[in-house]
Structures are given as C-alpha cells and as structure tokens.
PDB file of C-alpha atoms in Angstrom:
ATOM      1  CA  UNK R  95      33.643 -23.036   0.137  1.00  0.00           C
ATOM      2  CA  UNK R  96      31.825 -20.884  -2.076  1.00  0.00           C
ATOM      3  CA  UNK R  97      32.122 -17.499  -0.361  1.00  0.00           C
ATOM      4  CA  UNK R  98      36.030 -18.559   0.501  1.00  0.00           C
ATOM      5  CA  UNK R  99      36.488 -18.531  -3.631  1.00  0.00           C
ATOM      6  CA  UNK R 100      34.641 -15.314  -3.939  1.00  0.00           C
ATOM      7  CA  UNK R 101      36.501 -13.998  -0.752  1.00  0.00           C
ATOM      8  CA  UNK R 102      39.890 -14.665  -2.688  1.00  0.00           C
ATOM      9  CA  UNK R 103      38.698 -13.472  -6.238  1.00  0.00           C
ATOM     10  CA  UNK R 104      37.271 -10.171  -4.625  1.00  0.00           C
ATOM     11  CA  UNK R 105      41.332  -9.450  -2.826  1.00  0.00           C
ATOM     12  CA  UNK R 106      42.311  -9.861  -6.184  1.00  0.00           C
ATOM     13  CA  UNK R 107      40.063  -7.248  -8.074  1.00  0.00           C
ATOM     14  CA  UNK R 108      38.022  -5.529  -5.787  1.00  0.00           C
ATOM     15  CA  UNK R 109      36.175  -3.596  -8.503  1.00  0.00           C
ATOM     16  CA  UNK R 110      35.047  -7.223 -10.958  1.00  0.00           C
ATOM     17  CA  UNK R 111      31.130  -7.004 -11.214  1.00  0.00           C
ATOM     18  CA  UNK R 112      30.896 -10.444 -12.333  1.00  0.00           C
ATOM     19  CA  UNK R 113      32.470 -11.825  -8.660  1.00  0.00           C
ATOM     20  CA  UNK R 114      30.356  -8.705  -6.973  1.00  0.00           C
ATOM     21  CA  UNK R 115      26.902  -9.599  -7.780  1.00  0.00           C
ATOM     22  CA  UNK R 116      27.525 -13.687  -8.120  1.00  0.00           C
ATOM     23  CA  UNK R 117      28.239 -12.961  -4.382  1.00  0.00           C
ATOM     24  CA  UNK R 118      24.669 -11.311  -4.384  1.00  0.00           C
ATOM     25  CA  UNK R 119      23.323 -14.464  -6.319  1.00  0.00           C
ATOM     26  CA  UNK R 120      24.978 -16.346  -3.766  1.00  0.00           C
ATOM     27  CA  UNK R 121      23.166 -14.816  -0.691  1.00  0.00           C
ATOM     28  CA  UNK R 122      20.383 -15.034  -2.679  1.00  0.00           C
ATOM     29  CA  UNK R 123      20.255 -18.629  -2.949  1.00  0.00           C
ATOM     30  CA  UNK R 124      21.242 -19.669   0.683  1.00  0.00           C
ATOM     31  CA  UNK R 125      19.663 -17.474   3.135  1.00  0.00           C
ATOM     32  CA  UNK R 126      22.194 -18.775   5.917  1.00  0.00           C
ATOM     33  CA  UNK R 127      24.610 -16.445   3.996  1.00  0.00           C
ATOM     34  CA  UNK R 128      22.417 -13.137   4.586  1.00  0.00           C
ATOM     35  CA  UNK R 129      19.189 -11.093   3.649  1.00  0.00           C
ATOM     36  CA  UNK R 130      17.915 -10.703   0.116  1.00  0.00           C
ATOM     37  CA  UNK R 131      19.313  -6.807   1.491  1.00  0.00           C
ATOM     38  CA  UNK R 132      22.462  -8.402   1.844  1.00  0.00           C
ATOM     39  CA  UNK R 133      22.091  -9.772  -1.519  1.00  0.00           C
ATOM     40  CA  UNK R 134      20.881  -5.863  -2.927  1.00  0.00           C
ATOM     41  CA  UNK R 135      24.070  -4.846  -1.571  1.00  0.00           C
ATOM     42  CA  UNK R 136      26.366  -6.838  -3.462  1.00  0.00           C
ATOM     43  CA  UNK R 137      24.501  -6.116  -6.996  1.00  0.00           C
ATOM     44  CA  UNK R 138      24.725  -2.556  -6.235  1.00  0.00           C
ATOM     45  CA  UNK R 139      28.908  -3.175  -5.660  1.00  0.00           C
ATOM     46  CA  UNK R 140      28.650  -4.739  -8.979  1.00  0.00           C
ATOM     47  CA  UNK R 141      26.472  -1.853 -10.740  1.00  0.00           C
ATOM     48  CA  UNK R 142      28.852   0.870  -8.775  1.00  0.00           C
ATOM     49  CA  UNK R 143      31.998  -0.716 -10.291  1.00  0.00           C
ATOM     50  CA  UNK R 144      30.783  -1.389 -13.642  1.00  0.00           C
ATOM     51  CA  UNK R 145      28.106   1.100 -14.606  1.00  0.00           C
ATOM     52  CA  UNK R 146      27.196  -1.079 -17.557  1.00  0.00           C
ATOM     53  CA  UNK R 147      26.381  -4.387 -15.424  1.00  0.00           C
ATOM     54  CA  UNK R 148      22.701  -3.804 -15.879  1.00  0.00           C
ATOM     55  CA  UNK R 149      21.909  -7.345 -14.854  1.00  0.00           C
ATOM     56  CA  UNK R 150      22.980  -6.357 -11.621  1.00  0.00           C
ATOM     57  CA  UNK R 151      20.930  -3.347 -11.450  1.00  0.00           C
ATOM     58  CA  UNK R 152      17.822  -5.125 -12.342  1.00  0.00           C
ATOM     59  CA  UNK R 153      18.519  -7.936  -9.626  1.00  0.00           C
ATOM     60  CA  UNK R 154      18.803  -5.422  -6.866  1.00  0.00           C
ATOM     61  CA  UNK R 155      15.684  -3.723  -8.080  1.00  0.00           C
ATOM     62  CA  UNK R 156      13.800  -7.057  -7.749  1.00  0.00           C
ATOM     63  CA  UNK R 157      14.454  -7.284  -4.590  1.00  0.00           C
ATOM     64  CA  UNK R 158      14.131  -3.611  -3.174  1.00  0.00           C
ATOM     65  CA  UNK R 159      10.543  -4.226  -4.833  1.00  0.00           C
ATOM     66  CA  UNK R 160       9.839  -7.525  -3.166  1.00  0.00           C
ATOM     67  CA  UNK R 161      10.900  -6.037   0.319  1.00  0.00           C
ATOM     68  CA  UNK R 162       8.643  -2.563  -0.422  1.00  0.00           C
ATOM     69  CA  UNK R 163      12.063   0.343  -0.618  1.00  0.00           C
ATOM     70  CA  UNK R 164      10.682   1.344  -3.859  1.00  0.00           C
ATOM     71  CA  UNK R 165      13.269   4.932  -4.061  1.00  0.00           C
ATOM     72  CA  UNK R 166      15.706   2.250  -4.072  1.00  0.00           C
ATOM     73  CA  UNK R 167      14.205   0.073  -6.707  1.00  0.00           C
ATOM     74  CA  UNK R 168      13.389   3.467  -9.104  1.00  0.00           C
ATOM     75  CA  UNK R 169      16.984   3.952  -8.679  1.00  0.00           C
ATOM     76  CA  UNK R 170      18.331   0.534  -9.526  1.00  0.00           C
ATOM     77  CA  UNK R 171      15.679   0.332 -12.267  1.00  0.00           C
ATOM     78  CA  UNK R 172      17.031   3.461 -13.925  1.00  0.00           C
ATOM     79  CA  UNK R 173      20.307   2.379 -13.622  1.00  0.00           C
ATOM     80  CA  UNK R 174      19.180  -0.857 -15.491  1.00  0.00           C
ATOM     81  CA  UNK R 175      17.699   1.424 -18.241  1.00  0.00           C
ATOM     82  CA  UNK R 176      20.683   3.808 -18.694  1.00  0.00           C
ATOM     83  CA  UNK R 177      22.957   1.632 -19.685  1.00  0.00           C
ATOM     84  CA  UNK R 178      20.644  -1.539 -21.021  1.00  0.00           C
ATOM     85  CA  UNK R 179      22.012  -0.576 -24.859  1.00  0.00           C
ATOM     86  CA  UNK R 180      25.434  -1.655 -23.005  1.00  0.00           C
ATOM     87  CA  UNK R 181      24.865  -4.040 -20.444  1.00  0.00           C
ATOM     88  CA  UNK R 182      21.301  -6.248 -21.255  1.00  0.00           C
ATOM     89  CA  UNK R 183      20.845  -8.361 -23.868  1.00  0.00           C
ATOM     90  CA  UNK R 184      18.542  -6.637 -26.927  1.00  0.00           C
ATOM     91  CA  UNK R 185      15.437  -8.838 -25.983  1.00  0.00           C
ATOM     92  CA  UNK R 186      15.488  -7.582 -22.214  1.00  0.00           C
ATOM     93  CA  UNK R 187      16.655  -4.025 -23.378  1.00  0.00           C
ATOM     94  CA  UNK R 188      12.508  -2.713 -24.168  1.00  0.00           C
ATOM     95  CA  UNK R 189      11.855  -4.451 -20.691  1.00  0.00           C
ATOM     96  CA  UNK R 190      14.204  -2.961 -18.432  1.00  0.00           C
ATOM     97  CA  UNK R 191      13.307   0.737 -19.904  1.00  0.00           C
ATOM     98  CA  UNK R 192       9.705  -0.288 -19.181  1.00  0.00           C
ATOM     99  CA  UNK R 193      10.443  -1.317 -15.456  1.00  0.00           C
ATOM    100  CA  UNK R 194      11.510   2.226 -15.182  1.00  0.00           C
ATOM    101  CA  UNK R 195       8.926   4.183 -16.649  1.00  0.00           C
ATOM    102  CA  UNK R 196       6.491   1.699 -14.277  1.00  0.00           C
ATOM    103  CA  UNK R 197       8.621   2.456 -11.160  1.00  0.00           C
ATOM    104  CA  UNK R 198       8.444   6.112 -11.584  1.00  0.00           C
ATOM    105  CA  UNK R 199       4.847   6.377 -12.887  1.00  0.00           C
ATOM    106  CA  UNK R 200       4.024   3.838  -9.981  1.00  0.00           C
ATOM    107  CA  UNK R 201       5.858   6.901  -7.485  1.00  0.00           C
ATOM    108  CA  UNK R 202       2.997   9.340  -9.117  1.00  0.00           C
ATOM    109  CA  UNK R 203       6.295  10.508 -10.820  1.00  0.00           C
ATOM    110  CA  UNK R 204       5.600   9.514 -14.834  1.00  0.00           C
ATOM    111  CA  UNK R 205       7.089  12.622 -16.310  1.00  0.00           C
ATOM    112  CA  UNK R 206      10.050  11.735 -14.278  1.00  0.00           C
ATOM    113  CA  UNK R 207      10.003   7.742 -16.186  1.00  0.00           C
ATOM    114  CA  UNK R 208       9.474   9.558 -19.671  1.00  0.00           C
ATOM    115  CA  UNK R 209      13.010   8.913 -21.416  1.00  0.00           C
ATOM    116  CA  UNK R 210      12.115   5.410 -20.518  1.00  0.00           C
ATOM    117  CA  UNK R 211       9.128   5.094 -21.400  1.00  0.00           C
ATOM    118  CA  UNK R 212      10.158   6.370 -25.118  1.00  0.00           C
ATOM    119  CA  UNK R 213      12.948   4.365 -25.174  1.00  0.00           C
ATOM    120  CA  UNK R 214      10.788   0.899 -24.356  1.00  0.00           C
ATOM    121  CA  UNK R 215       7.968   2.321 -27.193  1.00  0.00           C
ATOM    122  CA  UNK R 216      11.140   2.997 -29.598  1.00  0.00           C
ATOM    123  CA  UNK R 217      13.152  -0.560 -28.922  1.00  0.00           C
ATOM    124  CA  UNK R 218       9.553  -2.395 -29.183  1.00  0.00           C
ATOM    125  CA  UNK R 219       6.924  -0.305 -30.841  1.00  0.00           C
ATOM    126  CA  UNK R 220       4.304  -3.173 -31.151  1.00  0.00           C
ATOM    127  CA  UNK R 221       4.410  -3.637 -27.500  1.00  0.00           C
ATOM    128  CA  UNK R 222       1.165  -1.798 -26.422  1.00  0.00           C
ATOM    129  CA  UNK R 223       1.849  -1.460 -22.709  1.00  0.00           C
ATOM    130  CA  UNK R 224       5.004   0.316 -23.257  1.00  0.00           C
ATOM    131  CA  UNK R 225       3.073   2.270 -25.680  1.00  0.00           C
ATOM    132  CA  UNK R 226       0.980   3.183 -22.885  1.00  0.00           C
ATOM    133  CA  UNK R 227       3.337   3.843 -20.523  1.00  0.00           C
ATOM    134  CA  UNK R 228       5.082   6.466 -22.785  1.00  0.00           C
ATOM    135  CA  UNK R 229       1.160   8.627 -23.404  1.00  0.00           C
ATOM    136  CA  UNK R 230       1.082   8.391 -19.416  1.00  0.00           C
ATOM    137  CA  UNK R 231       4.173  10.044 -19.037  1.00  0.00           C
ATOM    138  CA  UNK R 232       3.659  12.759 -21.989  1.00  0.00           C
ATOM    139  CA  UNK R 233       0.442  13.403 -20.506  1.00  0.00           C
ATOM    140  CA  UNK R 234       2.304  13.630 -17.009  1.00  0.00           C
ATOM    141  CA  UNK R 235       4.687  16.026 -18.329  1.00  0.00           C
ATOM    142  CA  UNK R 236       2.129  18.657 -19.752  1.00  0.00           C
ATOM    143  CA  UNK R 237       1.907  16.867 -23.261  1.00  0.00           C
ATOM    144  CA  UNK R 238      -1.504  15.072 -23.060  1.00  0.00           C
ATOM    145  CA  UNK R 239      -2.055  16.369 -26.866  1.00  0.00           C
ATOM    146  CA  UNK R 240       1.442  14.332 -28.015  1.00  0.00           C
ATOM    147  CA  UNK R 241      -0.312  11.221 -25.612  1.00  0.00           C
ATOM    148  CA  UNK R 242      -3.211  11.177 -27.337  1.00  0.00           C
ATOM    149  CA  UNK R 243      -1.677  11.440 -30.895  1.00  0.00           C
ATOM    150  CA  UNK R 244       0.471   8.600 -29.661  1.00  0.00           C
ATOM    151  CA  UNK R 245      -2.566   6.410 -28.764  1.00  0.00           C
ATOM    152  CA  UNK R 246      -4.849   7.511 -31.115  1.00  0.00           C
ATOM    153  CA  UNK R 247      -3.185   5.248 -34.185  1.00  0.00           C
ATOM    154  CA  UNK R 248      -2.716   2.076 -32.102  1.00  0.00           C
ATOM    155  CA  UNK R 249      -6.257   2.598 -30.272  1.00  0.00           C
ATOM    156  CA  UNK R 250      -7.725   2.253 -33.718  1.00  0.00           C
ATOM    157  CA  UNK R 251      -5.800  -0.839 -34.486  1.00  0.00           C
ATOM    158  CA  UNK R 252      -6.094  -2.571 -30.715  1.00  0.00           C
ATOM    159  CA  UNK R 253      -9.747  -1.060 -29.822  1.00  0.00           C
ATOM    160  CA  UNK R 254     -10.156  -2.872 -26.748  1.00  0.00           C
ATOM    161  CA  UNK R 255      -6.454  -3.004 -25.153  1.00  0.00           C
ATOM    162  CA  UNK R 256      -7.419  -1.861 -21.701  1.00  0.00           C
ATOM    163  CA  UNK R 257      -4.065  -0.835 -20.981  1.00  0.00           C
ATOM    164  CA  UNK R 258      -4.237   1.975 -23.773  1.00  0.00           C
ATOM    165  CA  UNK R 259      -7.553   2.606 -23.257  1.00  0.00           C
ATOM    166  CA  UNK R 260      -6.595   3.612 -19.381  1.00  0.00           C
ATOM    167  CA  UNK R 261      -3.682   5.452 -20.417  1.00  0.00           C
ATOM    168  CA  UNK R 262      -6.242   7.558 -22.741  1.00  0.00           C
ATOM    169  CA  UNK R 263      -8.534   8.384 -20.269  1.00  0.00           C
ATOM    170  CA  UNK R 264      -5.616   9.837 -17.809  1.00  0.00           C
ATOM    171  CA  UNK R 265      -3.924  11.919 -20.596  1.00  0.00           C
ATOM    172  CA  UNK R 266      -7.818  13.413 -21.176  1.00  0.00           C
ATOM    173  CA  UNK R 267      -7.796  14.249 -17.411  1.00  0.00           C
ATOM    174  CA  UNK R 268      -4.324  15.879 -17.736  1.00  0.00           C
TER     175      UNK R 268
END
C-alpha cells in the first residue's frame, strides 16, 4: 500500500525529494522491498533532484559505508557538506562537513577533505576532533606549519586529547 502511494505521488512529480528518498526510507525499513543499494538509489534520486536535500545525501552515504563502496560514500558525504548551510539543520551542519573531511582523509586523500574540514572547525570551533581533522588536512596539503599553529593553541588548553595529539604528530611527519 505504501509503495502504491509513493508509486502515484512519484507520476505526479517525478523530481519531489521528499517522495524520492521516503521511498529509500521505505526499502530501508522492509527488506522484502529491496537492498539497502536499492535504498542508496532512491536517496541519490532525491539528492540529484534537489541538490539541497542533504538528508538524503547523508542517508545514502550511511549505507555505501555500511556495505564497504566508500568512492560512493566520499561522494554522497560531500554532497551532504556542500549544501548542509541549505539542506541540514545547524546542529548536524559541523557533523556532516566532518563526515567528509573523515571520508576523504580515511581514502589517504585529506587535502582533498580540507574545505570540510575548515568548515566543521569554523561551524564548531570547540569541537577538538574536527579541529584535528582540519591540521590533518593542512598538513596533507603541504601546510604542516598552518597545522601546527592550528593545534598548538588548543593542545595547550586540551594537553592530553589524543585525537590532536595524533593529528600533531602526522603534520610533524609531513
């Protein structure tokens, strides 16, 4: 019944990310319907119609993670992040930039995730792992003098955050 009012809302606007990926939720919840892939598929109809449905962007990305196709979940994620100032809540916008920065740096790719990675330090600057994450990816880009200036003021007020502390040691290697 469900996928016959979907069916019937998609015929009338082919292109309405809200119907797109809650027929991605859909799948998602009742695995007679498809696979989570199935599911992907849908969100990414959603994110392809409206750019700015970042929810939809971060749901596929969860689940290209989960299923190990992480090019597809770097691209999803960065979707997310370019357009979380217009399509994420301001709580979740810090986060999504973050998943980015992670996907890329996780791809040995962190100079690549760097625009994230700012943004996430800039939208939640007493956050230290996206603090972190943004020295990584200077220090990944050539700039392991702007990393460590980055860290060096929160390292003296969070001494023994691990997380910095790790991103210090690979901008010295850099």
């Amino acid at each position: 019944a469900a996928l016959k009012a979907f069916d019937r809302a998609v015929v009338i606007d082919t292109g309405y990310a809200p119907v797109l990926h809650a027929i991605g939720d859909a799948i998602m919840k009742n695995s007679e319907l498809g696979a989570p892939t199935d599911a992907a598929f849908w969100y990414e109809k959603a994110i392809n119609a409206e750019p700015k449905h970042a929810r939809s962007a971060v749901a596929a990305a969860g689940i290209y993670r989960a299923q190990k196709i992480p090019g597809a979940a770097r691209r999803m994620l960065a979707a997310a992040a370019n357009t979380a100032d217009r399509g994420l809540p301001q709580d979740e916008r810090a986060r999504a930039n973050y998943a980015a920065a992670i996907g890329f740096q996780d791809a040995d790719r962190a100079a690549d995730g760097l625009k994230y990675a700012k943004e996430a330090s800039r939208l939640d600057p007493g956050e230290t792992r996206f603090a972190a994450a943004e020295a990584v990816a200077l220090a990944d880009a050539g700039k392991a003098k702007d990393a460590l200036a980055k860290l060096g003021p929160i390292l003296q007020r969070e001494p023994k955050d691990v997380t910095l502390l790790i991103a210090e040691a690979q901008a010295h290697m850099k």
